[in-house]
Short mmCIF file of C-alpha atoms in Angstrom, two decimals:
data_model
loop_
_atom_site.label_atom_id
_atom_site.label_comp_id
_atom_site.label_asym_id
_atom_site.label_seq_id
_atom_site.Cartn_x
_atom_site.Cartn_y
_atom_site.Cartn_z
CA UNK F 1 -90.78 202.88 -31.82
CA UNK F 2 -92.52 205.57 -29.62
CA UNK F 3 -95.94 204.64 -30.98
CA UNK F 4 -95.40 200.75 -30.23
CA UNK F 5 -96.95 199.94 -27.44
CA UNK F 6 -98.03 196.36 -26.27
CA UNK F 7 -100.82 195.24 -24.77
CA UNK F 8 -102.54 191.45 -24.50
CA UNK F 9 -106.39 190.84 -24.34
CA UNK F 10 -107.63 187.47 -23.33
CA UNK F 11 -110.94 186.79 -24.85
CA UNK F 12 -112.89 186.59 -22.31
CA UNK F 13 -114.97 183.22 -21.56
CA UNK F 14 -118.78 183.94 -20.69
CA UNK F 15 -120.47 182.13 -18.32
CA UNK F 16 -123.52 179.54 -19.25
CA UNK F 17 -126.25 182.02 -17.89
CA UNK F 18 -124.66 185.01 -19.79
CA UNK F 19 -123.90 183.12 -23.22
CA UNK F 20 -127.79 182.27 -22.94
CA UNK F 21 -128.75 185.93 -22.17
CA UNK F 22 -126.44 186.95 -25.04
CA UNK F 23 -128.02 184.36 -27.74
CA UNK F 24 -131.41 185.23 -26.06
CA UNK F 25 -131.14 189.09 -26.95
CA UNK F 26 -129.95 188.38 -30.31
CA UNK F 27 -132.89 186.28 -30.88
CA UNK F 28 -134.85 189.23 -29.25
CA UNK F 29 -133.32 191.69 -31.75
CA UNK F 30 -133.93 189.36 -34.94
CA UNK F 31 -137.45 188.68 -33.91
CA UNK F 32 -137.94 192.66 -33.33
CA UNK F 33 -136.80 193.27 -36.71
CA UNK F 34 -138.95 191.17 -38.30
CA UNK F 35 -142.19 193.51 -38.29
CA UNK F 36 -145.29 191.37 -39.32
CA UNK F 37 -143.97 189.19 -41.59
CA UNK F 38 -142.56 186.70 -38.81
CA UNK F 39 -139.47 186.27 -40.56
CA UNK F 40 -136.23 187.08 -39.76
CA UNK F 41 -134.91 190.27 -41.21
CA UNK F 42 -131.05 192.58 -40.75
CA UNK F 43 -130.52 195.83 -41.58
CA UNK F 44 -129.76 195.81 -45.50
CA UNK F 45 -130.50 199.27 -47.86
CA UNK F 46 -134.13 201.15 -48.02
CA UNK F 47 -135.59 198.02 -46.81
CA UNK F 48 -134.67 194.73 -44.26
CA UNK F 49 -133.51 192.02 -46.49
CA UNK F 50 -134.31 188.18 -45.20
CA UNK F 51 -130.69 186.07 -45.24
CA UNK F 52 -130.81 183.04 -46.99
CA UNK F 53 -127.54 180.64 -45.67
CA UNK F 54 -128.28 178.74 -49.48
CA UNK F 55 -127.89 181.84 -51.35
CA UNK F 56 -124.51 182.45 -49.63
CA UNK F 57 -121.47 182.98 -51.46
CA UNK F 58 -120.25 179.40 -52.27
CA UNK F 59 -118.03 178.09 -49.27
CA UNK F 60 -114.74 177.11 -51.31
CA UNK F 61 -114.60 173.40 -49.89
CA UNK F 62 -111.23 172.71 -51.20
CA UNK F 63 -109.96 174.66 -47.64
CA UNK F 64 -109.94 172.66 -44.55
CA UNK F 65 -107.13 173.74 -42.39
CA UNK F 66 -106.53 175.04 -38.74
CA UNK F 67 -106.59 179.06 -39.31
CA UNK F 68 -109.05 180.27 -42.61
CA UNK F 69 -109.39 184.05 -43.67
CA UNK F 70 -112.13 184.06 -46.36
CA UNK F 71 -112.01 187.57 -48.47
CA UNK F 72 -115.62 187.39 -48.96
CA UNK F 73 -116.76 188.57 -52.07
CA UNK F 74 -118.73 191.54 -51.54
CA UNK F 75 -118.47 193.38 -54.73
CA UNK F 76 -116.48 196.76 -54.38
CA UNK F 77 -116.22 196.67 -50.35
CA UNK F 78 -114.33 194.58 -48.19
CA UNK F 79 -115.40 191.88 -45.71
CA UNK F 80 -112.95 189.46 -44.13
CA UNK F 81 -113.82 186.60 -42.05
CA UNK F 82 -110.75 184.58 -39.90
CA UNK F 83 -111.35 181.24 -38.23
CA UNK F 84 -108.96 179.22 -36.25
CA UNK F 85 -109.62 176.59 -33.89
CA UNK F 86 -113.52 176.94 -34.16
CA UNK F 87 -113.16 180.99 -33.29
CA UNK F 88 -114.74 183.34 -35.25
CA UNK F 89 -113.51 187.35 -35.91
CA UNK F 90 -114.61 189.67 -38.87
CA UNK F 91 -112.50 192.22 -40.43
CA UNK F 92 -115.39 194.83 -41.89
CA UNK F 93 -119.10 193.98 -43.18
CA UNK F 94 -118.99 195.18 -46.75
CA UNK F 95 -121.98 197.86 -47.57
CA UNK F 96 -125.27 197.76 -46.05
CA UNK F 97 -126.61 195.87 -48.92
CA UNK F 98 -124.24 193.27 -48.29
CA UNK F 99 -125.59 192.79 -44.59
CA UNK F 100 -127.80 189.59 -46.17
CA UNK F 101 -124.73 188.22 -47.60
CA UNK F 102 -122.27 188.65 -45.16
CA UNK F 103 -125.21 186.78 -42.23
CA UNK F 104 -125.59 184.01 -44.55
CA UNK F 105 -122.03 183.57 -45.31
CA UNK F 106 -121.07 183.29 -41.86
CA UNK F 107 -124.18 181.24 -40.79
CA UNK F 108 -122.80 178.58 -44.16
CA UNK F 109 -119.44 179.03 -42.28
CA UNK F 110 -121.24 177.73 -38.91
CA UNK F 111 -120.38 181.02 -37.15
CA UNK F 112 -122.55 181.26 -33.76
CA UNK F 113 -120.45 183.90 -32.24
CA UNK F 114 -117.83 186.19 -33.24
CA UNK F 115 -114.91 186.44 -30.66
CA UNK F 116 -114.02 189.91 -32.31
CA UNK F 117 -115.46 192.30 -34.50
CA UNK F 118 -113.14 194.99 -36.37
CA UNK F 119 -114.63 198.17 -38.29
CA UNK F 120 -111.28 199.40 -40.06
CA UNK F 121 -112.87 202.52 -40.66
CA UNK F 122 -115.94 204.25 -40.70
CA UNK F 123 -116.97 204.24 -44.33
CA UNK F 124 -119.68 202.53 -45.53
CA UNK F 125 -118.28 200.08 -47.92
CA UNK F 126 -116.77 198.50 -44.82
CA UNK F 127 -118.82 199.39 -41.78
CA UNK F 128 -121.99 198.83 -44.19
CA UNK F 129 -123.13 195.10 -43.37
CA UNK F 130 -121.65 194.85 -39.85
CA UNK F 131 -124.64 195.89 -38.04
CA UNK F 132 -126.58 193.12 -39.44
CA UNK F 133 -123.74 190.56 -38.53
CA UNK F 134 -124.57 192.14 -34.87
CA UNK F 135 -127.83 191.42 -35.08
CA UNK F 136 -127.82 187.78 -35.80
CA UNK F 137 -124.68 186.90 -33.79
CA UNK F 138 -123.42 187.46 -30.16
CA UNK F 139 -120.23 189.46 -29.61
CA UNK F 140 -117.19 189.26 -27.50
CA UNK F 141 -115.42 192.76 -28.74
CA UNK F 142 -116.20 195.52 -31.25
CA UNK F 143 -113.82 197.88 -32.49
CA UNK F 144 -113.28 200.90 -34.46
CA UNK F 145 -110.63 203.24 -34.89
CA UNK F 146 -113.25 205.98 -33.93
CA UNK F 147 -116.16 205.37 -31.18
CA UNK F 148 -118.98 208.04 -33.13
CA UNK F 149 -119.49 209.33 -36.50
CA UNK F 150 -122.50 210.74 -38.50
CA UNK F 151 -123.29 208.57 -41.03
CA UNK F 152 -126.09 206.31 -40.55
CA UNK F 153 -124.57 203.50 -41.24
CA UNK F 154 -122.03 203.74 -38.90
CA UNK F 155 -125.00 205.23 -36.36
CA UNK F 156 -126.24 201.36 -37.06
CA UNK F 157 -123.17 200.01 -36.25
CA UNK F 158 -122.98 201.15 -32.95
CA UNK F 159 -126.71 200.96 -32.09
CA UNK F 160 -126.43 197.14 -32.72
CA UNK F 161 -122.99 197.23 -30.84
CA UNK F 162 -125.25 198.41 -27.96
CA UNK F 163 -128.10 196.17 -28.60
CA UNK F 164 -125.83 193.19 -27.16
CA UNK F 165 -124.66 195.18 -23.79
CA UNK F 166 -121.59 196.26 -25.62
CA UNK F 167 -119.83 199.51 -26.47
CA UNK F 168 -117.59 200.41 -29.42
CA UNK F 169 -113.86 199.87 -28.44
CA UNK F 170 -110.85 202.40 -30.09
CA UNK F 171 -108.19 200.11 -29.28
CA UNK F 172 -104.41 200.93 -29.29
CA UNK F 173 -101.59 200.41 -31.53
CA UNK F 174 -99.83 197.12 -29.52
CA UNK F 175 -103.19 195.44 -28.45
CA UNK F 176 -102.74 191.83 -28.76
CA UNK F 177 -105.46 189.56 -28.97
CA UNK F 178 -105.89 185.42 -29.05
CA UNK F 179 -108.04 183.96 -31.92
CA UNK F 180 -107.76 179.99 -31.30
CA UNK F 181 -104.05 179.31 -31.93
CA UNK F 182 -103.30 182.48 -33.81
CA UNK F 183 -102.62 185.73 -32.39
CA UNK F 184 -104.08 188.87 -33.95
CA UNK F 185 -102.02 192.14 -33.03
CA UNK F 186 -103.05 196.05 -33.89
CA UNK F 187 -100.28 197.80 -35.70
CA UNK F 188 -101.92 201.17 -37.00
CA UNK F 189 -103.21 203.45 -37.12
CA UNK F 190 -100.18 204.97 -35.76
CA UNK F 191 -100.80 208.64 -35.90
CA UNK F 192 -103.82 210.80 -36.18
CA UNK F 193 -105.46 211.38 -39.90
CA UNK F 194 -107.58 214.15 -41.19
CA UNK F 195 -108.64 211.54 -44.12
CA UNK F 196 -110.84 208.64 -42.97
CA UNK F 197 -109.30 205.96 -45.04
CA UNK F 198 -105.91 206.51 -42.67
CA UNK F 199 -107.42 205.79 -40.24
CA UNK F 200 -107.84 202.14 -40.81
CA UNK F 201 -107.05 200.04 -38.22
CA UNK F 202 -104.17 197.53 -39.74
CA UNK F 203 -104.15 193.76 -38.08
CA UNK F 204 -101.65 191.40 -38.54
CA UNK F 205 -102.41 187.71 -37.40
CA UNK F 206 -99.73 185.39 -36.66
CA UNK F 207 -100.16 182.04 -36.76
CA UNK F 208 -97.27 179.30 -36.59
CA UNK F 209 -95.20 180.55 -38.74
CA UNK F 210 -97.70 182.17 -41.13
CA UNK F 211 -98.52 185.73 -41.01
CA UNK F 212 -101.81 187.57 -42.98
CA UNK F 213 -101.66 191.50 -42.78
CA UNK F 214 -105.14 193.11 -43.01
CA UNK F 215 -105.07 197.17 -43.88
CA UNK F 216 -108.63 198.20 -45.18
CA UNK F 217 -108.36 201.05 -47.00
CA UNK F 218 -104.79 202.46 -45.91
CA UNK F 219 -103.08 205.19 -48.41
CA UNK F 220 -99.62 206.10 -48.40
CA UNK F 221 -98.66 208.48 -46.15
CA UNK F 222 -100.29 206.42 -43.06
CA UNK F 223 -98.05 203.76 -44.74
CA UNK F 224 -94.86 205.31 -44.23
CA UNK F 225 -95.69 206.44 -40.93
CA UNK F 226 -96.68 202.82 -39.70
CA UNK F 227 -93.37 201.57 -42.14
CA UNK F 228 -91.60 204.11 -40.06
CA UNK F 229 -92.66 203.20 -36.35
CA UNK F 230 -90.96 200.34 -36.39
CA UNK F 231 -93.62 197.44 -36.61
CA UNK F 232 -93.37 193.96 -38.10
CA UNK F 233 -94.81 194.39 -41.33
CA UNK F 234 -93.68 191.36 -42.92
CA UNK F 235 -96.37 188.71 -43.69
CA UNK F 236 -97.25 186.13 -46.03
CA UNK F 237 -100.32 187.31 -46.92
CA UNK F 238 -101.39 191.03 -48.01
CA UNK F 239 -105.09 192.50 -48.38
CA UNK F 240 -103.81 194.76 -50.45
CA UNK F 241 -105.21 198.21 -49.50
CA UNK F 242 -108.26 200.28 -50.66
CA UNK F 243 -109.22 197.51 -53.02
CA UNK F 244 -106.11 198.11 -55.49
CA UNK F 245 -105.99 201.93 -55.44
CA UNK F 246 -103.01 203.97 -56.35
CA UNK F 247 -103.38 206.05 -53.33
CA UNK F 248 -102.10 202.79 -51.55
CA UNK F 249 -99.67 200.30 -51.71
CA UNK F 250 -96.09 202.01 -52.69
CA UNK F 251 -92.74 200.45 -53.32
CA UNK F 252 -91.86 201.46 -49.54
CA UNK F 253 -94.38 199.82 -47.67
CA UNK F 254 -94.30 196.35 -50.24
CA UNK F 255 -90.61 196.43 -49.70
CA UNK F 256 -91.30 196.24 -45.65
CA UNK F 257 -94.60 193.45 -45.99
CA UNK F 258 -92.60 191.46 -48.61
CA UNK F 259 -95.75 189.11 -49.09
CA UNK F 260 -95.91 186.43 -51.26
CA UNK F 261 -99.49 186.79 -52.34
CA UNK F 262 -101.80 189.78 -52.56
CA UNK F 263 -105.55 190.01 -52.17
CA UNK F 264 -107.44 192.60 -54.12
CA UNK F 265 -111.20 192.97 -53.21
CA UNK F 266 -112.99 195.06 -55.59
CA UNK F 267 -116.34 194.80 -58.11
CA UNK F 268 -116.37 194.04 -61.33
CA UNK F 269 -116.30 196.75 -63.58
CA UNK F 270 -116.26 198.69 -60.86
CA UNK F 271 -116.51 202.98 -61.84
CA UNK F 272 -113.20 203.64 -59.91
CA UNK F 273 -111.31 201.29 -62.43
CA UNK F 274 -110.14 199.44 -59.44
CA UNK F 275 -107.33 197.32 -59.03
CA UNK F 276 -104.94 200.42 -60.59
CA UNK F 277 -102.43 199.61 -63.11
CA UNK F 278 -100.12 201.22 -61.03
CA UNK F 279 -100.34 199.16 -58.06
CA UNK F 280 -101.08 195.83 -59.73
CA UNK F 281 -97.58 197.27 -61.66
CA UNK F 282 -95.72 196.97 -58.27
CA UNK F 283 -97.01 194.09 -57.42
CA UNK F 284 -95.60 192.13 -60.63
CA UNK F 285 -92.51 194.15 -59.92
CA UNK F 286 -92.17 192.44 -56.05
CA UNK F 287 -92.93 189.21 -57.27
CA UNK F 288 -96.43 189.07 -55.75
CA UNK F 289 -99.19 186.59 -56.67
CA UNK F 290 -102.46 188.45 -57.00
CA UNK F 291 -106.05 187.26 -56.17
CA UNK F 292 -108.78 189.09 -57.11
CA UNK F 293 -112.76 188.74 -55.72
CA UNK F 294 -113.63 190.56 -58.95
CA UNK F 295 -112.37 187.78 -60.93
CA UNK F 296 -112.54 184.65 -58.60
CA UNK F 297 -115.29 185.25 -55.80
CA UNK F 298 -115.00 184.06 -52.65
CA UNK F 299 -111.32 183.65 -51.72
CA UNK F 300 -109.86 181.52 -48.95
CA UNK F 301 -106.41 181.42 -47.63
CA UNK F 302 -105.75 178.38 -44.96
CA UNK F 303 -102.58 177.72 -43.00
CA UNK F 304 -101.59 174.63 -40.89
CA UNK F 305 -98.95 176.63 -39.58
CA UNK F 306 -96.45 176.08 -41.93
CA UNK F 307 -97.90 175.90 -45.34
CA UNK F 308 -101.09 177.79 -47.45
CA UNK F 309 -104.13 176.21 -48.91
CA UNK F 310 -105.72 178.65 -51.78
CA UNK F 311 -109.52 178.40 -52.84
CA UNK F 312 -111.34 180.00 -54.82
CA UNK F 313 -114.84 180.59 -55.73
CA UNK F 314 -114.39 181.06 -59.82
CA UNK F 315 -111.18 179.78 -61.95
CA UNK F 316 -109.07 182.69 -63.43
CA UNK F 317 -106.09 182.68 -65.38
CA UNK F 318 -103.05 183.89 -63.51
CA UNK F 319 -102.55 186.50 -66.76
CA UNK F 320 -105.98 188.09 -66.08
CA UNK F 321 -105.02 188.13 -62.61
CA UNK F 322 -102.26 190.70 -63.35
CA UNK F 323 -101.71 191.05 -66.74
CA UNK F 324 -98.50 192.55 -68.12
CA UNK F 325 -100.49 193.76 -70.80
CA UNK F 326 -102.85 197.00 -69.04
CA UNK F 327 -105.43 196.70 -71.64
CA UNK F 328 -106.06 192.90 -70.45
CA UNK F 329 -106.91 194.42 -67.07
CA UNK F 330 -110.30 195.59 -65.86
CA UNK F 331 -108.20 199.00 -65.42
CA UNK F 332 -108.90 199.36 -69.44
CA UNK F 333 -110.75 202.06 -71.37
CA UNK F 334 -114.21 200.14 -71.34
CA UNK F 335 -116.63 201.00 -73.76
CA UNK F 336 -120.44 201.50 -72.43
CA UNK F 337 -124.12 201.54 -74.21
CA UNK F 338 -126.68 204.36 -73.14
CA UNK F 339 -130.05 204.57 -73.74
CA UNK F 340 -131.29 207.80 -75.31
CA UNK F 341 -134.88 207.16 -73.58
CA UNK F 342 -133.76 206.45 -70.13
CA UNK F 343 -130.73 207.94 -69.60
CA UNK F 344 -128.96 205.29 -67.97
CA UNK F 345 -125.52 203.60 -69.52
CA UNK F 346 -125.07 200.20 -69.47
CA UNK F 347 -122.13 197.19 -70.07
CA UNK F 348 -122.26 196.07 -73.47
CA UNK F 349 -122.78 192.40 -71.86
CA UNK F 350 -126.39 194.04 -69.75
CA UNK F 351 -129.36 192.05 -70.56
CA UNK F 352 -131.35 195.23 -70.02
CA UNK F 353 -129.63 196.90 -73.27
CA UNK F 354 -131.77 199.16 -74.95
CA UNK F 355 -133.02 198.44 -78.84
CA UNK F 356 -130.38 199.35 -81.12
CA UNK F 357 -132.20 202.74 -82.02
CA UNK F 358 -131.78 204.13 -78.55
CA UNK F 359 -128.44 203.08 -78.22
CA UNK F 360 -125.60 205.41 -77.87
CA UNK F 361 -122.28 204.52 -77.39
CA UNK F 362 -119.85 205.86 -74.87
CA UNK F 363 -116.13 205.29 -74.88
CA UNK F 364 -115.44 205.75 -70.75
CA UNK F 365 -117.34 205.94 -67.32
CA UNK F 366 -116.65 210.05 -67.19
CA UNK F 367 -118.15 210.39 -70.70
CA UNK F 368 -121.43 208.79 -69.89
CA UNK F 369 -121.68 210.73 -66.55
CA UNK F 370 -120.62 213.90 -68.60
CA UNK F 371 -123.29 213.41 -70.72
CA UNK F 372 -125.58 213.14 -68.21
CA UNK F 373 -126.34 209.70 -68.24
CA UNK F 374 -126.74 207.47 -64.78
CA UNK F 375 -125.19 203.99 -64.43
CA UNK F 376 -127.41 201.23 -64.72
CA UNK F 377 -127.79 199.33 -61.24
CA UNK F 378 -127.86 196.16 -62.32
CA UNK F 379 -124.26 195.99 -64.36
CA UNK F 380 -122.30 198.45 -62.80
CA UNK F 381 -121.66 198.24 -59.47
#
């Protein structure tokens, strides 16, 4: 227990004049951003990308409940937004091309403020699309397990952290914070980690007698140390870490969470073969219902307290979910179509397949890379 240590933050309540200086210099930032065009842009890839609230991901209306964590479907990142009691945090931003998304998500949410904003860990399929969140709405907190790094995306991150009047926060292991009626609490990192995706900062958030347990991208040795240390793993709810990997997620740290359900957000098809047969193995071992964004969208958890709510943004059988059967899983050998001409490789399902005289066929990811080929961007993400 020598790494617990606790610590309470009250969200702090601005005053009238400094809410309206806040919104003002977010409306200062948008409007900068906009260039010529007199639109409102956010950082988002090679070029600023105009959010669109009805073009969001489809709010799953079937949740209406006191506390809601939406596992917004970014495609092979992670983005998690928690509400209770009309307060607003986010858990990671997705990529930078997801910065659209994720402002017109929250906006369809009726975010106007976030009370918190957590960066689990500096790489870009999570810090990506949290400096355009920044840009459109005002700030209470920002945290990261680090305060600097040299990506640009992260650079982004911060410079919009600044933009508001605020720094980036490393907060410690303990840190308790209030979200409405909930309580979110920092358990890890709980040591220091050469390899980034350690470093992600693990939240759980306790509400009633609910508990969700947010890891980002958290392998195993960071898990045993954290397992180790003495926290209160157990919780309801489990983002299962680095979107399914079998770096992540061993019999060890399950057997300390004991969740009921499991959240897996990851792309479709995605070229890591992500969620791992392996984990999604241990999970059906442990009993553990499994929800995947690559197969049903949007997902949102809500809790009175007592008892979950489930949405989803697509149907999908609970045997596709985590099928006993590997070759039913999007782990599976998938076959892929190249085109001799262009040199890109495509799904078999692409509308942007080659005639059938340029077609070659490749029996894995690796081959198609081995032979030189590039992934089409529009079916493999």
């Amino acid at each position: 227990m020598e790494n617990w240590k606790e610590e309470k933050v009250n969200a702090p309540k601005k005053g009238l004049w400094q809410r309206l200086a806040a919104l003002a210099a977010a409306a200062a930032l948008v409007l900068s951003l906009a260039g010529c065009s007199g639109l409102p842009s956010v950082p988002g890839g090679s070029a600023d990308v105009v959010p669109n609230p009805s073009s969001a991901a489809a709010a799953v209306d079937t949740v209406d409940a006191p506390l809601e964590v939406h596992f917004i479907d970014v495609g092979q990142a992670l983005s998690v937004l928690v509400e209770c009691d009309g307060q607003f945090m986010l858990y990671d931003g997705g990529n930078v091309d997801d910065g659209s998304l994720i402002v017109s998500y929250l906006q369809s949410q009726g975010v106007e403020q976030l009370e918190y904003v957590f960066c689990s860990h500096a790489h870009e399929d999570h810090v990506g699309g949290l400096a355009a969140a920044l840009a459109y709405f005002p700030a209470y907190h920002v945290y990261s397990p680090v305060a600097d790094a040299s990506t640009k995306c992260f650079q982004d991150f911060v410079k919009y952290t600044q933009q508001q009047g605020l720094q980036v926060e490393v907060p410690a292991v303990g840190t308790m914070w209030p979200l409405g009626g909930a309580t979110v609490t920092m358990l890890g990192p709980v040591a220091q980690y050469s390899d980034t995706n350690d470093t992600s900062i693990v939240l759980r958030i306790d509400y009633g007698s609910t508990s969700f347990l947010l890891t980002g991208d958290m392998e195993k040795t960071a898990e045993t140390d954290l397992v180790n240390s003495g926290a209160n793993l157990r919780a309801d709810v489990l983002q299962v870490g680095h979107h399914g990997s079998s770096t992540s997620t061993s019999y060890l740290f399950l057997n300390a969470v004991l969740p009921k359900m499991g959240i897996i957000s990851c792309g479709v098809n995605n070229k890591y073969g992500h969620p791992h047969e392996e984990t999604l193995s241990i999970l059906r071992d442990a009993g553990v219902d499994v929800y995947r964004t690559d197969l049903q969208g949007t997902i949102t958890i809500g809790s009175d307290g007592q008892n979950y709510t489930v949405g989803t943004e697509h149907f999908a059988a609970d045997p596709a979910l985590n099928p006993t059967d590997p070759a039913a899983s999007s782990t599976a050998q998938q076959a892929y179509i190249g085109n001799v001409n262009s040199k890109k490789f495509h799904l078999p399902t692409c509308p942007n397949l080659p005639a059938e005289k340029n077609q070659i066929l490749f029996s894995s990811y690796q081959e198609a890379v081995e032979a030189g080929y590039t992934p089409c961007s529009s079916c493999i993400k």
